[in-house]
């Protein structure tokens, strides 16, 4: 069975320091559908029981290329048991 799409992975925002995870949320806003990107940096101390919404990734269709883009945060990817917070935000580009 042939693949339904090609997937490209790249580190989009590298972690700037130990115990910090960058995130990216991308959307299209306004009449002209301008692309808006919001970047945040999450530290382990930022996560608390009062947070009502957290998303591990953002998914959108790139209006210029028609490709799907996903920006997941892979907390715990290093899995050394001590520092699960030092990770990067990745971009996956899906071409159908």
Tab-separated table of C-alpha atoms in Angstrom:
chain	number	residue	atom	x	y	z
A	1	UNK	CA	0.000	0.000	0.000
A	2	UNK	CA	1.516	3.388	-0.959
A	3	UNK	CA	2.011	6.099	1.640
A	4	UNK	CA	-0.765	8.694	1.846
A	5	UNK	CA	1.657	11.543	2.571
A	6	UNK	CA	5.308	12.473	3.037
A	7	UNK	CA	6.385	13.713	6.482
A	8	UNK	CA	9.308	16.047	7.128
A	9	UNK	CA	10.561	16.601	10.703
A	10	UNK	CA	12.713	19.517	11.843
A	11	UNK	CA	13.560	21.194	15.151
A	12	UNK	CA	11.552	24.409	14.852
A	13	UNK	CA	12.435	26.121	18.138
A	14	UNK	CA	15.342	24.576	20.073
A	15	UNK	CA	15.239	24.651	23.853
A	16	UNK	CA	17.158	27.769	24.905
A	17	UNK	CA	18.271	26.376	28.264
A	18	UNK	CA	17.917	23.455	30.655
A	19	UNK	CA	14.412	22.708	31.963
A	20	UNK	CA	12.711	24.976	29.392
A	21	UNK	CA	10.335	23.823	26.640
A	22	UNK	CA	9.375	26.179	23.782
A	23	UNK	CA	5.903	25.974	22.243
A	24	UNK	CA	4.415	27.443	19.063
A	25	UNK	CA	0.778	28.107	18.310
A	26	UNK	CA	0.070	29.124	14.728
A	27	UNK	CA	-3.231	30.296	13.264
A	28	UNK	CA	-4.668	32.491	10.525
A	29	UNK	CA	-6.514	35.631	11.631
A	30	UNK	CA	-8.337	38.601	10.140
A	31	UNK	CA	-9.917	39.274	6.767
A	32	UNK	CA	-6.730	38.587	4.838
A	33	UNK	CA	-6.032	35.496	6.965
A	34	UNK	CA	-2.675	36.759	8.219
A	35	UNK	CA	-0.523	34.066	9.750
A	36	UNK	CA	-0.032	34.650	13.483
A	37	UNK	CA	2.545	32.755	15.535
A	38	UNK	CA	2.646	32.866	19.321
A	39	UNK	CA	5.776	31.473	20.985
A	40	UNK	CA	5.995	30.720	24.679
A	41	UNK	CA	8.593	29.106	26.884
A	42	UNK	CA	7.315	26.707	29.542
A	43	UNK	CA	9.273	25.807	32.652
A	44	UNK	CA	8.394	22.927	34.937
A	45	UNK	CA	7.284	25.474	37.578
A	46	UNK	CA	4.669	26.864	35.115
A	47	UNK	CA	2.545	23.694	35.242
A	48	UNK	CA	0.019	23.722	38.043
A	49	UNK	CA	-3.382	22.359	38.968
A	50	UNK	CA	-5.038	25.695	38.133
A	51	UNK	CA	-4.286	25.484	34.398
A	52	UNK	CA	-7.483	24.781	32.507
A	53	UNK	CA	-6.148	24.186	29.015
A	54	UNK	CA	-2.856	22.961	27.623
A	55	UNK	CA	-2.324	21.578	24.149
A	56	UNK	CA	0.642	19.488	23.146
A	57	UNK	CA	0.554	20.619	19.508
A	58	UNK	CA	-0.854	23.008	16.964
A	59	UNK	CA	-2.080	21.819	13.538
A	60	UNK	CA	-2.888	23.996	10.554
A	61	UNK	CA	-2.956	24.102	6.780
A	62	UNK	CA	-0.292	26.384	5.347
A	63	UNK	CA	-2.310	28.687	3.075
A	64	UNK	CA	0.659	29.334	0.798
A	65	UNK	CA	1.837	25.749	0.195
A	66	UNK	CA	-1.285	23.681	0.975
A	67	UNK	CA	0.772	21.450	3.283
A	68	UNK	CA	-0.341	20.539	6.791
A	69	UNK	CA	1.963	21.718	9.576
A	70	UNK	CA	2.068	20.323	13.097
A	71	UNK	CA	4.106	21.818	15.941
A	72	UNK	CA	4.315	19.257	18.769
A	73	UNK	CA	6.193	19.652	22.028
A	74	UNK	CA	7.817	16.396	23.076
A	75	UNK	CA	8.113	16.769	26.844
A	76	UNK	CA	10.046	13.836	28.233
A	77	UNK	CA	11.731	12.969	24.929
A	78	UNK	CA	15.137	12.682	26.598
A	79	UNK	CA	13.644	10.368	29.254
A	80	UNK	CA	16.651	10.417	31.571
A	81	UNK	CA	14.366	10.486	34.593
A	82	UNK	CA	15.679	13.799	35.919
A	83	UNK	CA	15.052	16.481	33.336
A	84	UNK	CA	11.933	15.867	31.253
A	85	UNK	CA	11.517	19.601	30.558
A	86	UNK	CA	14.522	20.269	28.297
A	87	UNK	CA	13.141	19.654	24.824
A	88	UNK	CA	12.507	21.471	21.562
A	89	UNK	CA	9.396	22.378	19.621
A	90	UNK	CA	9.353	20.423	16.349
A	91	UNK	CA	7.675	21.142	13.028
A	92	UNK	CA	6.271	18.258	11.029
A	93	UNK	CA	5.272	19.111	7.452
A	94	UNK	CA	2.787	16.727	5.838
A	95	UNK	CA	2.554	16.773	2.054
A	96	UNK	CA	-0.439	14.944	0.542
